[in-house]
mmCIF file of C-alpha atoms in Angstrom:
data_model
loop_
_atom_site.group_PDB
_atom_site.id
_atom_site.type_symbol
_atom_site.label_atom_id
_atom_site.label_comp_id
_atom_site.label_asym_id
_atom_site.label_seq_id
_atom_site.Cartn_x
_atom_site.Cartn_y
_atom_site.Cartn_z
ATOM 1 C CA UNK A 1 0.000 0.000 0.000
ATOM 2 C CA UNK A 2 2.880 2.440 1.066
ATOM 3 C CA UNK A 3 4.191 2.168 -2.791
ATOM 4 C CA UNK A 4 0.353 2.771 -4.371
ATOM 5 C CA UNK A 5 -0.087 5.820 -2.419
ATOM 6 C CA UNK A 6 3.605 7.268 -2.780
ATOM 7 C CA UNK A 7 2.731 6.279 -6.850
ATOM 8 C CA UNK A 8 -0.507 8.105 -6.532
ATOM 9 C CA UNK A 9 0.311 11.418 -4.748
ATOM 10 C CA UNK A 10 3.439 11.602 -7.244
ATOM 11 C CA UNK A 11 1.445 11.869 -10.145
ATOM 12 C CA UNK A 12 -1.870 13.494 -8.906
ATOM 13 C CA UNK A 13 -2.823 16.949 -10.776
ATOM 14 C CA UNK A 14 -2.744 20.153 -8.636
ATOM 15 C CA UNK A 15 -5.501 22.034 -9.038
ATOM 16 C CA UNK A 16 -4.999 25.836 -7.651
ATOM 17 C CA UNK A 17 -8.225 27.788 -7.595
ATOM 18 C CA UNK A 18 -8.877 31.415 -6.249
ATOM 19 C CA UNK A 19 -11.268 32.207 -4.291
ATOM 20 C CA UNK A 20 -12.976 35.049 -6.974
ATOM 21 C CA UNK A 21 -16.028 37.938 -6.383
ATOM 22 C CA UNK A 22 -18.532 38.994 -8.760
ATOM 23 C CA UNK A 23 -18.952 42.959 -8.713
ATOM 24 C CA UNK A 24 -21.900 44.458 -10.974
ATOM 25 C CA UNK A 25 -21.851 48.091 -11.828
ATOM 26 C CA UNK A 26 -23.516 50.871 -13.828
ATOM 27 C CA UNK A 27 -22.150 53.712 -15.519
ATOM 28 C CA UNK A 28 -23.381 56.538 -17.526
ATOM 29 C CA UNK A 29 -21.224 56.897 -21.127
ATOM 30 C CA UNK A 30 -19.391 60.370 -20.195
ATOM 31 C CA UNK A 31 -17.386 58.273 -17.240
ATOM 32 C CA UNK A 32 -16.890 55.317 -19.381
ATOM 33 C CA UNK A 33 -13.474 56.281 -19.764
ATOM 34 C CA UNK A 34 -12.247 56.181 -15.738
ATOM 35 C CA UNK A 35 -13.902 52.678 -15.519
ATOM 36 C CA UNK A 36 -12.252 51.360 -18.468
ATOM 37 C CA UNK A 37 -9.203 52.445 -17.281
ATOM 38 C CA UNK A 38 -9.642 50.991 -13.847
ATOM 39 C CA UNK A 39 -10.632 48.042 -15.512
ATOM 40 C CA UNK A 40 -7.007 47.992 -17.399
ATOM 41 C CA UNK A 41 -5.149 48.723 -14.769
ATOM 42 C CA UNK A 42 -6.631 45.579 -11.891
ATOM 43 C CA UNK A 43 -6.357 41.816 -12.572
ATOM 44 C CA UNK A 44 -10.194 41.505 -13.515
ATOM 45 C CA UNK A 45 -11.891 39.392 -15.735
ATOM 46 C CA UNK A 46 -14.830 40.850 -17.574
ATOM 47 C CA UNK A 47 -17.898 38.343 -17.205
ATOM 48 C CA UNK A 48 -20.285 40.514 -19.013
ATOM 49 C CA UNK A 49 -20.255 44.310 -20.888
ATOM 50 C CA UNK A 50 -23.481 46.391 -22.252
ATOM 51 C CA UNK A 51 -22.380 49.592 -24.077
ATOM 52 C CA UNK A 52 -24.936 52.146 -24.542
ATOM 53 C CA UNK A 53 -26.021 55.542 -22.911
ATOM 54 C CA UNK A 54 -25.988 53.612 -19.482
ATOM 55 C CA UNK A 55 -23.450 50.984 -19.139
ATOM 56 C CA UNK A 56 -23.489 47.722 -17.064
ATOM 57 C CA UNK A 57 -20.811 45.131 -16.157
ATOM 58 C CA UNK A 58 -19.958 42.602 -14.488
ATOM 59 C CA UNK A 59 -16.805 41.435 -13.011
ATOM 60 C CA UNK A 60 -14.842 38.918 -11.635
ATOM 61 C CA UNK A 61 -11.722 39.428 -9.040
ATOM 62 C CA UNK A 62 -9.739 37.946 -6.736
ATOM 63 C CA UNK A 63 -11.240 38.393 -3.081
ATOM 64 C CA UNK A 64 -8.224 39.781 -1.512
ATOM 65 C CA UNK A 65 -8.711 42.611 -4.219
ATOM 66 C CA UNK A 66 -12.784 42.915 -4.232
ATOM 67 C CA UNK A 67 -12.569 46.086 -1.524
ATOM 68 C CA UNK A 68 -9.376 47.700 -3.076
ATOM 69 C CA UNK A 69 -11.181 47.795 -6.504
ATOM 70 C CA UNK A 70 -15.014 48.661 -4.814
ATOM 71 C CA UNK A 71 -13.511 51.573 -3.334
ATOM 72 C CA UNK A 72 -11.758 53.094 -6.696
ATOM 73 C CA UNK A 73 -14.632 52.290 -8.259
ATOM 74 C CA UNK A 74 -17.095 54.122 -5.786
ATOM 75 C CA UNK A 75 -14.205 57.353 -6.323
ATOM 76 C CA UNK A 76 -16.118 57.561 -9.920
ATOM 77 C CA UNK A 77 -18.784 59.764 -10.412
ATOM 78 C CA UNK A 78 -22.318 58.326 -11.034
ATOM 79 C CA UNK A 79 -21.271 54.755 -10.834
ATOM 80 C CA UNK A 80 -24.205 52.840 -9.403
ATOM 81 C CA UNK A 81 -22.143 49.608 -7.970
ATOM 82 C CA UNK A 82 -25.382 46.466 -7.723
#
C-alpha cells in the first residue's frame, strides 16, 4: 500500500483555484473612460459588458482585491455599484 499511495500522490494533478467575487456596476457613457481604465489597470476578468447611454458590467476578481477595486470604483462619479 505504502508504494500505491507514494505512486498516486506523485502523479496526482494540482488544481490551484482562487477564491474570486462577482462585482456588478452601472455607468453613464461620459465616465466610461475612468472605468475602463480601472478596468485595465486591476487583474479583472470581464464576465459581461453592455455599451450604450448607461453601461453595465460585471466582473470577476480575486477576493483579496474585491474592496481595493469597490472603493476606486465608488471614487467615480455616477457609478451605481449592484
Amino acid at each position: 500500500y505504502k508504494a500505491a499511495t507514494a505512486d498516486a500522490i506523485a502523479n496526482a494533478a494540482i488544481i490551484e483555484r482562487t477564491w474570486d467575487r462577482q462585482i456588478d456596476f452601472v455607468i453613464n457613457y461620459p465616465q466610461l473612460n475612468e472605468a475602463m481604465k480601472l478596468i485595465k489597470e486591476m487583474p479583472v476578468d470581464v464576465i459581461r459588458q453592455e455599451l450604450s447611454n448607461e453601461c453595465s458590467f460585471s466582473l470577476s476578481v480575486r477576493e483579496s482585491l474585491a474592496a481595493d477595486l469597490i472603493q476606486r470604483l465608488e471614487k467615480i462619479e455616477g457609478i451605481q455599484i449592484c
